[in-house]
């Protein structure tokens, strides 16, 4: 009988292997504990020194290095719930329950503050398994995230791995020729399709719902993940499951070299409709070609910038220049001397003064806002739609040790009349986001020479940075940001069909 027999002993080889692994883990922890904190902090201190120096020298807002140290240390609290961080005069402190606090003096320079923070990072790593598991790069990232939570929403630290991938994309990644955006119900939809691209060849259209990519469900809450799924080497395939109306189908796209996103143009009823989804290399020359081709056939131009998230600022400056004969297109200002620039129109108006309507919405951002603001401030055209996103900060890329990168907001963009794009956004002259009745009332008032938005437009143009939050809220609520709608197109047609209404809607610097 075998019922009472003891179980066989495990093989000695397996036991020795398990003991060896356990010994290795203990030895590694012992080495970490015995290593002086200054030596453990070496890698982090180089990155912190470079980052703190860049921020204090270049960031738009003047910041005390000791504040940077305090905020960077607080980043540990996002990784370890049991740690508490504080600042006591010139010293930084970390504490764990049941242990004496550990303090380090900061000094007053970016370098000395960085040394104190790096040493405390190393001490926290010894005491916290959570911080050990996170690793040095995640610790640095958490520190810089906390810093930029206090400064602005666009500066950020990019880890070496993320920076390498970004550099590869900047050097020319394969592309499918489409952009994605959120759709109602936490869905994902196609926003733009580039002509002659892989997406265009299989018949994808703007508005198609994208349900899955290579079998992975997509959601608006994870658009960054969705964008990564679209990437891949040239020649590789991607299977998209889409829904158009009530029909669901699968489309196989083959990645090719990234096509330039073209400006789409069409002449309808004597009006040239120009759609610019993004400002990329060649956008300005393509727009100029479209204006040249349609010059004699048009009585007006509609420049559709709805959903345009920006892109290359220089391309946007050139596009604005295509409609302006003279004057300032935009300013940039910042603490660093190199951050201050003035962009001036140098060419002639390629549309020869024809009526111009610019369509914008709540997703119009950055470089696209520069174009809309310049055309509106100079009274060259009428801006129609809703208040735009309000992204008017420019980031400089600072290389960091170990291949990381720091994006630092170092200048703000100002419209020709001096108001800041950041937070405010561009307020349209004809607002469509308040519903059909108010849009109709606004157009009817313009027909009699009265612009109902004039008081708020004047207040908006008079704003100067930094604009108080209460004023930003009041101005943006006058024409709330909203997604583009058919009412934008109808308003544009009304303005071009009724010259007296168009003239009343022009917002000029002197009026």
Short mmCIF file of C-alpha atoms in Angstrom, two decimals, residues 46-239:
data_model
loop_
_atom_site.label_atom_id
_atom_site.label_comp_id
_atom_site.label_asym_id
_atom_site.label_seq_id
_atom_site.Cartn_x
_atom_site.Cartn_y
_atom_site.Cartn_z
CA UNK A 46 22.93 63.90 -14.25
CA UNK A 47 19.38 63.90 -15.64
CA UNK A 48 18.02 66.07 -12.82
CA UNK A 49 20.85 68.58 -13.21
CA UNK A 50 20.24 68.91 -16.93
CA UNK A 51 16.47 69.12 -16.47
CA UNK A 52 16.52 71.66 -13.64
CA UNK A 53 19.03 73.83 -15.55
CA UNK A 54 16.87 73.78 -18.70
CA UNK A 55 13.69 74.65 -16.81
CA UNK A 56 15.20 77.51 -14.79
CA UNK A 57 16.85 78.98 -17.87
CA UNK A 58 14.22 78.46 -20.56
CA UNK A 59 10.74 77.84 -19.17
CA UNK A 60 8.18 80.54 -19.78
CA UNK A 61 7.64 81.03 -16.05
CA UNK A 62 10.50 81.97 -13.72
CA UNK A 63 10.86 79.18 -11.14
CA UNK A 64 13.00 78.84 -8.01
CA UNK A 65 15.22 75.72 -8.21
CA UNK A 66 14.20 74.77 -4.67
CA UNK A 67 10.56 74.61 -5.81
CA UNK A 68 11.62 72.25 -8.59
CA UNK A 69 13.34 70.05 -5.99
CA UNK A 70 10.29 69.97 -3.75
CA UNK A 71 7.95 69.11 -6.61
CA UNK A 72 10.30 66.47 -8.04
CA UNK A 73 10.50 64.79 -4.64
CA UNK A 74 6.71 64.75 -4.36
CA UNK A 75 6.64 62.65 -7.49
CA UNK A 76 7.65 59.69 -5.29
CA UNK A 77 4.22 59.81 -3.68
CA UNK A 78 2.68 58.66 -6.96
CA UNK A 79 4.79 55.47 -6.79
CA UNK A 80 4.81 54.73 -3.05
CA UNK A 81 1.64 55.46 -1.00
CA UNK A 82 3.45 55.03 2.33
CA UNK A 83 6.06 57.72 1.74
CA UNK A 84 5.60 61.33 2.81
CA UNK A 85 7.71 64.15 1.38
CA UNK A 86 8.11 67.66 2.69
CA UNK A 87 10.28 70.74 2.60
CA UNK A 88 11.68 72.35 5.75
CA UNK A 89 13.42 75.59 4.84
CA UNK A 90 16.47 74.71 2.71
CA UNK A 91 16.07 70.96 3.33
CA UNK A 92 14.04 68.23 1.68
CA UNK A 93 12.70 65.35 3.73
CA UNK A 94 11.26 61.87 3.13
CA UNK A 95 9.68 59.72 5.81
CA UNK A 96 8.22 56.21 6.07
CA UNK A 97 5.96 55.00 8.90
CA UNK A 98 8.02 53.83 11.88
CA UNK A 99 11.30 55.27 10.58
CA UNK A 100 13.18 58.46 11.28
CA UNK A 101 12.87 61.05 8.49
CA UNK A 102 15.79 61.47 6.10
CA UNK A 103 16.80 65.03 5.19
CA UNK A 104 19.14 66.57 2.62
CA UNK A 105 20.08 70.23 2.22
CA UNK A 106 19.32 71.64 -1.21
CA UNK A 107 21.51 74.69 -1.64
CA UNK A 108 20.23 77.29 -4.07
CA UNK A 109 21.45 76.25 -7.51
CA UNK A 110 19.85 73.79 -9.95
CA UNK A 111 22.88 71.51 -9.57
CA UNK A 112 22.86 71.40 -5.76
CA UNK A 113 19.09 70.88 -5.68
CA UNK A 114 19.44 68.05 -8.17
CA UNK A 115 22.05 66.35 -5.97
CA UNK A 116 19.77 66.49 -2.94
CA UNK A 117 16.79 65.09 -4.85
CA UNK A 118 18.85 62.30 -6.46
CA UNK A 119 20.23 61.24 -3.07
CA UNK A 120 16.72 61.07 -1.58
CA UNK A 121 15.54 59.09 -4.61
CA UNK A 122 18.28 56.56 -3.84
CA UNK A 123 17.36 56.41 -0.14
CA UNK A 124 13.69 55.88 -1.04
CA UNK A 125 14.68 53.06 -3.39
CA UNK A 126 16.31 51.19 -0.51
CA UNK A 127 13.25 51.49 1.70
CA UNK A 128 10.48 50.92 -0.86
CA UNK A 129 9.93 47.76 -2.94
CA UNK A 130 7.43 49.74 -5.03
CA UNK A 131 10.07 52.27 -6.01
CA UNK A 132 12.57 49.48 -6.68
CA UNK A 133 10.10 47.85 -9.06
CA UNK A 134 9.34 51.16 -10.77
CA UNK A 135 12.99 51.66 -11.70
CA UNK A 136 15.04 54.85 -12.10
CA UNK A 137 13.40 56.06 -15.32
CA UNK A 138 9.88 55.81 -13.92
CA UNK A 139 11.02 57.67 -10.81
CA UNK A 140 12.47 60.47 -12.94
CA UNK A 141 9.34 60.58 -15.04
CA UNK A 142 7.12 60.84 -11.95
CA UNK A 143 9.29 63.67 -10.62
CA UNK A 144 9.11 65.71 -13.82
CA UNK A 145 5.38 65.03 -14.15
CA UNK A 146 4.84 66.59 -10.73
CA UNK A 147 7.01 69.57 -11.69
CA UNK A 148 5.06 70.24 -14.87
CA UNK A 149 1.75 69.83 -13.03
CA UNK A 150 2.74 73.14 -11.41
CA UNK A 151 3.99 74.84 -14.58
CA UNK A 152 2.05 74.00 -17.76
CA UNK A 153 0.18 71.16 -19.48
CA UNK A 154 2.55 70.64 -22.43
CA UNK A 155 6.05 70.33 -21.00
CA UNK A 156 7.08 66.74 -20.31
CA UNK A 157 9.92 64.31 -19.75
CA UNK A 158 10.39 61.62 -22.40
CA UNK A 159 12.17 58.43 -21.34
CA UNK A 160 15.06 57.14 -23.48
CA UNK A 161 12.89 54.38 -24.96
CA UNK A 162 10.04 56.73 -25.85
CA UNK A 163 12.50 59.28 -27.21
CA UNK A 164 14.11 56.67 -29.45
CA UNK A 165 10.73 55.68 -30.88
CA UNK A 166 9.80 59.32 -31.43
CA UNK A 167 13.09 59.98 -33.23
CA UNK A 168 12.44 57.01 -35.48
CA UNK A 169 8.99 58.38 -36.34
CA UNK A 170 10.45 61.84 -37.00
CA UNK A 171 12.98 60.26 -39.34
CA UNK A 172 10.15 58.84 -41.48
CA UNK A 173 7.84 56.15 -40.18
CA UNK A 174 5.51 54.18 -42.41
CA UNK A 175 2.00 55.55 -42.53
CA UNK A 176 -1.52 54.63 -43.52
CA UNK A 177 -2.65 58.11 -44.50
CA UNK A 178 -5.37 58.57 -41.89
CA UNK A 179 -5.89 60.25 -38.56
CA UNK A 180 -8.19 59.07 -35.77
CA UNK A 181 -10.24 60.93 -33.21
CA UNK A 182 -12.92 60.34 -30.58
CA UNK A 183 -16.47 59.44 -31.60
CA UNK A 184 -19.70 59.47 -29.53
CA UNK A 185 -20.05 56.60 -27.07
CA UNK A 186 -16.29 56.30 -26.36
CA UNK A 187 -15.70 55.17 -29.93
CA UNK A 188 -12.96 55.96 -32.44
CA UNK A 189 -13.58 57.46 -35.88
CA UNK A 190 -11.57 58.37 -38.95
CA UNK A 191 -11.01 62.15 -39.01
CA UNK A 192 -9.00 62.57 -42.21
CA UNK A 193 -7.92 60.43 -45.15
CA UNK A 194 -4.96 61.54 -47.27
CA UNK A 195 -5.44 61.33 -51.04
CA UNK A 196 -3.65 58.40 -52.72
CA UNK A 197 -2.82 56.82 -49.35
CA UNK A 198 -3.34 53.26 -48.20
CA UNK A 199 -6.51 54.37 -46.39
CA UNK A 200 -7.88 56.05 -49.51
CA UNK A 201 -7.11 53.04 -51.69
CA UNK A 202 -9.33 50.72 -49.63
CA UNK A 203 -12.16 53.25 -49.50
CA UNK A 204 -11.93 54.55 -45.93
CA UNK A 205 -13.86 57.78 -45.39
CA UNK A 206 -13.88 60.47 -42.70
CA UNK A 207 -16.58 59.53 -40.21
CA UNK A 208 -16.07 55.75 -40.45
CA UNK A 209 -16.11 54.16 -36.99
CA UNK A 210 -13.00 52.04 -36.34
CA UNK A 211 -13.96 49.18 -34.04
CA UNK A 212 -10.69 47.22 -33.93
CA UNK A 213 -7.17 47.09 -35.38
CA UNK A 214 -5.67 43.62 -35.92
CA UNK A 215 -8.35 42.26 -33.58
CA UNK A 216 -7.63 44.75 -30.76
CA UNK A 217 -10.76 46.78 -29.79
CA UNK A 218 -10.27 50.56 -29.92
CA UNK A 219 -11.75 53.19 -27.63
CA UNK A 220 -11.61 56.96 -27.37
CA UNK A 221 -10.19 56.62 -23.87
CA UNK A 222 -7.03 55.06 -25.28
CA UNK A 223 -6.39 57.03 -28.48
CA UNK A 224 -2.62 56.94 -27.89
CA UNK A 225 -2.74 53.14 -27.90
CA UNK A 226 -4.86 53.23 -31.05
CA UNK A 227 -2.31 55.44 -32.79
CA UNK A 228 0.48 53.03 -31.87
CA UNK A 229 -1.46 50.13 -33.37
CA UNK A 230 -1.51 51.97 -36.70
CA UNK A 231 2.28 52.13 -36.83
CA UNK A 232 4.41 49.49 -38.47
CA UNK A 233 7.13 48.87 -41.04
CA UNK A 234 6.59 49.64 -44.75
CA UNK A 235 4.93 46.79 -46.60
CA UNK A 236 3.25 45.31 -43.52
CA UNK A 237 -0.51 44.92 -43.31
CA UNK A 238 -3.14 46.12 -40.87
CA UNK A 239 -6.67 44.72 -40.64
#
